[in-house]
Amino acid sequence: MTALDTLRGKYIEAIASAADEAALEEVRLAALGKKGEISLKMRELGQMSPEERQTTGAALNRLRDEIDASLRARKQGLADAALDARLKTEWLDVTLPGRPRRAGTIHPVSQVMAELTAIFADMGFAVAEGPQVESDWFNFDALNIPPEHPARQEHDTFFMARAEGDNRPPHVLRTHTSPVQIRAMQAQGAPIRVIAPGRVYRMDMDQTHTPMFHQVEGLAIDRDISMANLKWVLEEFCRAFFEVPSVELRFRASHFPFTEPSAEVDIRCSWEGGQLRIGEGDSWLEILGSGMVHPKVLAAAGVNPDEWQGFAFGMGIDRIAMLKYGIPDLRAFFESDLRWLRHYGFAALDMPDLAGGLSR
Ligand code: 2NL
């Protein structure tokens, strides 16, 4: 065995057993670095005879190339092994099903407000809005509600506090959305067709009443608007809202300070098997109050009652929401009763994880 064979064996073995790139670099320096064993041997060629230099030089070149190739191959092998090791630990199962997200759902009252807004929009009614804290003039006086009326006697109405020594009449939490319509008439005059949906407040709290509830009022003023127009608009609304082919309404004479004449409106229904059906049967359900706007109310809102007339109505939104969606009592609104959501087949309820987490 020649000296070069021994050298070759030593480095091929060292390369094969280098455990990482740093060890491999040490082997490279020991063999091929400036002061490496192969490099030193190459420097010795200068002292050799021409014949010896030729054979030894060629052999040294081959050995250097072989070691170099071996180093590169081992380097690549180590890199491949490192990548394999990473791939074994850093993996992601892209076939896993997604984790269901808890989705919210629209509140029944918001849903019903959107529905009725769309129905009245089709009949040419715009939506009007106004403050929930009102002056007593807009909430009462403009609506022909006299100071001695029970609603103004402390117990029905939330009065806002005034600063010490401020003796002006207190503001109130609006008890109906009528003041919104007074403001709309003041702002745009007649003719006008608006609805005013929103929150209203009354000091009332029992099984069927909450101190804050939702109301929608409607107002149509023109030169010759009549009770007949009122009846058609309300029938059309009920048909569309309750999604039945026909409805029958019953007008009962009534009294409101802000309308003359006034009527309470009932809708024909049946309660067979505890299930409400609108549009058929022998029962009647009161759904709203209405009438022809009182001339004094028109005048207070800056509309000339000798030139203009029209109808107005007011209806509780919470109650018609409960009727339409079969919500049995007010707690459904506060505890988000899932029966209401199921009625609609909400997608969120089809997620096993979610349905399990929200069992009620
Ligand atoms: C009810 C009765 C009603 C009105 C509201 C109204 C508004 C103006 C002028 C005249 Cl600006 N009237 N609103 C009229 C009749 C009845 O509500 O029982 N609501 C739940």
PDB file of C-alpha atoms in Angstrom, residues 132-286:
ATOM      1  CA  GLN A 132     -84.791  58.910  22.923  1.00  0.00           C
ATOM      2  CA  VAL A 133     -84.530  61.712  25.477  1.00  0.00           C
ATOM      3  CA  GLU A 134     -87.257  64.188  24.501  1.00  0.00           C
ATOM      4  CA  SER A 135     -88.642  67.466  25.723  1.00  0.00           C
ATOM      5  CA  ASP A 136     -92.094  67.130  27.249  1.00  0.00           C
ATOM      6  CA  TRP A 137     -93.360  69.384  24.463  1.00  0.00           C
ATOM      7  CA  PHE A 138     -92.459  66.892  21.695  1.00  0.00           C
ATOM      8  CA  ASN A 139     -93.492  63.854  23.721  1.00  0.00           C
ATOM      9  CA  PHE A 140     -96.798  65.252  25.099  1.00  0.00           C
ATOM     10  CA  ASP A 141     -97.943  68.794  24.200  1.00  0.00           C
ATOM     11  CA  ALA A 142     -97.436  68.469  20.445  1.00  0.00           C
ATOM     12  CA  LEU A 143     -99.497  65.279  20.602  1.00  0.00           C
ATOM     13  CA  ASN A 144    -102.410  66.962  22.310  1.00  0.00           C
ATOM     14  CA  ILE A 145    -101.725  65.147  25.578  1.00  0.00           C
ATOM     15  CA  PRO A 146    -102.783  67.622  28.299  1.00  0.00           C
ATOM     16  CA  PRO A 147    -100.704  68.237  31.454  1.00  0.00           C
ATOM     17  CA  GLU A 148    -103.357  66.503  33.586  1.00  0.00           C
ATOM     18  CA  HIS A 149    -103.233  63.325  31.464  1.00  0.00           C
ATOM     19  CA  PRO A 150    -102.302  60.240  33.542  1.00  0.00           C
ATOM     20  CA  ALA A 151     -99.224  59.579  31.353  1.00  0.00           C
ATOM     21  CA  ARG A 152     -97.781  62.899  32.520  1.00  0.00           C
ATOM     22  CA  GLN A 153     -98.424  62.237  36.203  1.00  0.00           C
ATOM     23  CA  GLU A 154     -95.097  60.789  37.336  1.00  0.00           C
ATOM     24  CA  HIS A 155     -95.991  57.097  37.415  1.00  0.00           C
ATOM     25  CA  ASP A 156     -95.959  56.131  33.705  1.00  0.00           C
ATOM     26  CA  THR A 157     -93.056  58.199  32.468  1.00  0.00           C
ATOM     27  CA  PHE A 158     -89.336  58.331  33.196  1.00  0.00           C
ATOM     28  CA  PHE A 159     -88.465  61.971  33.888  1.00  0.00           C
ATOM     29  CA  MET A 160     -84.844  63.109  33.556  1.00  0.00           C
ATOM     30  CA  ALA A 161     -83.286  65.000  36.451  1.00  0.00           C
ATOM     31  CA  ARG A 162     -82.664  68.748  36.165  1.00  0.00           C
ATOM     32  CA  ALA A 163     -79.774  70.573  37.803  1.00  0.00           C
ATOM     33  CA  GLU A 164     -80.458  72.209  41.187  1.00  0.00           C
ATOM     34  CA  GLY A 165     -82.395  75.407  40.680  1.00  0.00           C
ATOM     35  CA  ASP A 166     -83.248  74.665  37.027  1.00  0.00           C
ATOM     36  CA  ASN A 167     -87.020  74.928  37.070  1.00  0.00           C
ATOM     37  CA  ARG A 168     -87.733  74.229  33.422  1.00  0.00           C
ATOM     38  CA  PRO A 169     -89.950  71.172  32.853  1.00  0.00           C
ATOM     39  CA  PRO A 170     -87.834  68.008  32.809  1.00  0.00           C
ATOM     40  CA  HIS A 171     -87.030  66.009  29.678  1.00  0.00           C
ATOM     41  CA  VAL A 172     -88.460  62.499  29.466  1.00  0.00           C
ATOM     42  CA  LEU A 173     -87.488  59.154  27.999  1.00  0.00           C
ATOM     43  CA  ARG A 174     -89.873  59.129  25.031  1.00  0.00           C
ATOM     44  CA  THR A 175     -92.968  57.049  25.794  1.00  0.00           C
ATOM     45  CA  HIS A 176     -93.733  56.502  22.078  1.00  0.00           C
ATOM     46  CA  THR A 177     -92.022  57.326  18.775  1.00  0.00           C
ATOM     47  CA  SER A 178     -94.677  59.944  17.897  1.00  0.00           C
ATOM     48  CA  PRO A 179     -92.240  62.813  18.675  1.00  0.00           C
ATOM     49  CA  VAL A 180     -90.052  61.505  15.835  1.00  0.00           C
ATOM     50  CA  GLN A 181     -92.951  62.052  13.466  1.00  0.00           C
ATOM     51  CA  ILE A 182     -93.674  65.522  14.867  1.00  0.00           C
ATOM     52  CA  ARG A 183     -90.026  66.389  14.133  1.00  0.00           C
ATOM     53  CA  ALA A 184     -90.287  64.867  10.640  1.00  0.00           C
ATOM     54  CA  MET A 185     -93.373  66.988   9.855  1.00  0.00           C
ATOM     55  CA  GLN A 186     -91.632  70.114  11.171  1.00  0.00           C
ATOM     56  CA  ALA A 187     -88.580  69.374   9.039  1.00  0.00           C
ATOM     57  CA  GLN A 188     -90.186  68.396   5.729  1.00  0.00           C
ATOM     58  CA  GLY A 189     -93.817  69.484   5.994  1.00  0.00           C
ATOM     59  CA  ALA A 190     -96.585  67.822   3.977  1.00  0.00           C
ATOM     60  CA  PRO A 191     -97.054  65.611   2.063  1.00  0.00           C
ATOM     61  CA  ILE A 192     -95.162  63.024   4.083  1.00  0.00           C
ATOM     62  CA  ARG A 193     -95.016  59.259   4.483  1.00  0.00           C
ATOM     63  CA  VAL A 194     -92.750  57.979   7.260  1.00  0.00           C
ATOM     64  CA  ILE A 195     -92.432  55.205   9.779  1.00  0.00           C
ATOM     65  CA  ALA A 196     -90.617  55.672  13.091  1.00  0.00           C
ATOM     66  CA  PRO A 197     -89.309  52.430  14.585  1.00  0.00           C
ATOM     67  CA  GLY A 198     -87.326  52.536  17.821  1.00  0.00           C
ATOM     68  CA  ARG A 199     -86.968  52.170  21.561  1.00  0.00           C
ATOM     69  CA  VAL A 200     -89.558  53.633  23.903  1.00  0.00           C
ATOM     70  CA  TYR A 201     -89.801  53.683  27.702  1.00  0.00           C
ATOM     71  CA  ARG A 202     -92.549  53.347  30.251  1.00  0.00           C
ATOM     72  CA  MET A 203     -92.492  52.626  33.968  1.00  0.00           C
ATOM     73  CA  ASP A 204     -93.980  49.195  33.689  1.00  0.00           C
ATOM     74  CA  MET A 205     -92.534  45.828  34.641  1.00  0.00           C
ATOM     75  CA  ASP A 206     -94.389  42.522  34.889  1.00  0.00           C
ATOM     76  CA  GLN A 207     -94.811  39.221  33.017  1.00  0.00           C
ATOM     77  CA  THR A 208     -95.819  40.978  29.793  1.00  0.00           C
ATOM     78  CA  HIS A 209     -94.193  44.436  30.140  1.00  0.00           C
ATOM     79  CA  THR A 210     -90.628  45.712  30.220  1.00  0.00           C
ATOM     80  CA  PRO A 211     -89.588  49.317  30.976  1.00  0.00           C
ATOM     81  CA  MET A 212     -87.925  49.548  27.546  1.00  0.00           C
ATOM     82  CA  PHE A 213     -89.699  48.147  24.529  1.00  0.00           C
ATOM     83  CA  HIS A 214     -89.863  48.756  20.786  1.00  0.00           C
ATOM     84  CA  GLN A 215     -92.508  50.498  18.786  1.00  0.00           C
ATOM     85  CA  VAL A 216     -93.123  51.415  15.196  1.00  0.00           C
ATOM     86  CA  GLU A 217     -95.387  54.277  14.317  1.00  0.00           C
ATOM     87  CA  GLY A 218     -96.534  55.204  10.825  1.00  0.00           C
ATOM     88  CA  LEU A 219     -97.716  58.515   9.410  1.00  0.00           C
ATOM     89  CA  ALA A 220     -99.183  59.433   6.008  1.00  0.00           C
ATOM     90  CA  ILE A 221    -100.237  63.021   5.350  1.00  0.00           C
ATOM     91  CA  ASP A 222    -101.551  64.330   2.028  1.00  0.00           C
ATOM     92  CA  ARG A 223    -104.511  66.327   0.720  1.00  0.00           C
ATOM     93  CA  ASP A 224    -107.096  63.539   0.836  1.00  0.00           C
ATOM     94  CA  ILE A 225    -105.720  60.601   2.843  1.00  0.00           C
ATOM     95  CA  SER A 226    -108.583  58.720   4.514  1.00  0.00           C
ATOM     96  CA  MET A 227    -109.339  55.818   6.869  1.00  0.00           C
ATOM     97  CA  ALA A 228    -109.735  53.709   3.712  1.00  0.00           C
ATOM     98  CA  ASN A 229    -106.061  54.267   2.877  1.00  0.00           C
ATOM     99  CA  LEU A 230    -105.201  53.381   6.479  1.00  0.00           C
ATOM    100  CA  LYS A 231    -107.117  50.110   6.218  1.00  0.00           C
ATOM    101  CA  TRP A 232    -105.432  49.118   2.964  1.00  0.00           C
ATOM    102  CA  VAL A 233    -101.926  49.949   4.220  1.00  0.00           C
ATOM    103  CA  LEU A 234    -102.439  47.961   7.423  1.00  0.00           C
ATOM    104  CA  GLU A 235    -103.936  44.958   5.596  1.00  0.00           C
ATOM    105  CA  GLU A 236    -101.110  44.994   3.106  1.00  0.00           C
ATOM    106  CA  PHE A 237     -98.584  45.203   5.930  1.00  0.00           C
ATOM    107  CA  CYS A 238    -100.128  42.317   7.907  1.00  0.00           C
ATOM    108  CA  ARG A 239    -100.361  40.082   4.833  1.00  0.00           C
ATOM    109  CA  ALA A 240     -96.696  40.656   4.000  1.00  0.00           C
ATOM    110  CA  PHE A 241     -95.437  40.540   7.578  1.00  0.00           C
ATOM    111  CA  PHE A 242     -97.264  37.377   8.672  1.00  0.00           C
ATOM    112  CA  GLU A 243     -96.667  35.799   5.238  1.00  0.00           C
ATOM    113  CA  VAL A 244    -100.264  34.693   4.672  1.00  0.00           C
ATOM    114  CA  PRO A 245    -102.316  35.031   1.451  1.00  0.00           C
ATOM    115  CA  SER A 246    -105.040  37.141   3.085  1.00  0.00           C
ATOM    116  CA  VAL A 247    -105.854  38.783   6.401  1.00  0.00           C
ATOM    117  CA  GLU A 248    -108.993  40.263   7.901  1.00  0.00           C
ATOM    118  CA  LEU A 249    -108.802  43.328  10.118  1.00  0.00           C
ATOM    119  CA  ARG A 250    -111.450  44.621  12.522  1.00  0.00           C
ATOM    120  CA  PHE A 251    -111.527  48.296  13.465  1.00  0.00           C
ATOM    121  CA  ARG A 252    -112.941  49.074  16.905  1.00  0.00           C
ATOM    122  CA  ALA A 253    -113.736  52.662  17.857  1.00  0.00           C
ATOM    123  CA  SER A 254    -111.298  53.886  20.477  1.00  0.00           C
ATOM    124  CA  HIS A 255    -109.726  57.021  21.830  1.00  0.00           C
ATOM    125  CA  PHE A 256    -106.264  58.560  21.623  1.00  0.00           C
ATOM    126  CA  PRO A 257    -105.591  62.252  22.295  1.00  0.00           C
ATOM    127  CA  PHE A 258    -103.597  62.520  19.033  1.00  0.00           C
ATOM    128  CA  THR A 259    -106.118  61.015  16.581  1.00  0.00           C
ATOM    129  CA  GLU A 260    -109.765  61.666  15.741  1.00  0.00           C
ATOM    130  CA  PRO A 261    -111.453  59.374  14.963  1.00  0.00           C
ATOM    131  CA  SER A 262    -109.378  56.640  16.594  1.00  0.00           C
ATOM    132  CA  ALA A 263    -109.512  52.888  16.153  1.00  0.00           C
ATOM    133  CA  GLU A 264    -107.916  49.857  17.686  1.00  0.00           C
ATOM    134  CA  VAL A 265    -107.215  47.185  15.111  1.00  0.00           C
ATOM    135  CA  ASP A 266    -107.665  43.436  15.603  1.00  0.00           C
ATOM    136  CA  ILE A 267    -106.573  40.682  13.227  1.00  0.00           C
ATOM    137  CA  ARG A 268    -108.532  37.452  12.618  1.00  0.00           C
ATOM    138  CA  CYS A 269    -106.753  34.388  13.962  1.00  0.00           C
ATOM    139  CA  SER A 270    -107.168  30.926  15.447  1.00  0.00           C
ATOM    140  CA  TRP A 271    -105.487  29.333  18.453  1.00  0.00           C
ATOM    141  CA  GLU A 272    -106.045  25.682  17.555  1.00  0.00           C
ATOM    142  CA  GLY A 273    -103.889  23.357  19.634  1.00  0.00           C
ATOM    143  CA  GLY A 274    -102.121  26.296  21.218  1.00  0.00           C
ATOM    144  CA  GLN A 275    -100.790  27.198  17.760  1.00  0.00           C
ATOM    145  CA  LEU A 276    -101.505  30.707  16.472  1.00  0.00           C
ATOM    146  CA  ARG A 277    -102.701  31.002  12.866  1.00  0.00           C
ATOM    147  CA  ILE A 278    -103.155  34.458  11.391  1.00  0.00           C
ATOM    148  CA  GLY A 279    -105.854  35.076   8.774  1.00  0.00           C
ATOM    149  CA  GLU A 280    -108.286  32.274   9.720  1.00  0.00           C
ATOM    150  CA  GLY A 281    -110.417  31.160  12.681  1.00  0.00           C
ATOM    151  CA  ASP A 282    -112.882  32.726  15.100  1.00  0.00           C
ATOM    152  CA  SER A 283    -110.565  34.696  17.386  1.00  0.00           C
ATOM    153  CA  TRP A 284    -109.343  38.271  17.193  1.00  0.00           C
ATOM    154  CA  LEU A 285    -105.986  39.567  18.295  1.00  0.00           C
ATOM    155  CA  GLU A 286    -105.397  43.248  19.010  1.00  0.00           C
TER     156      GLU A 286
END
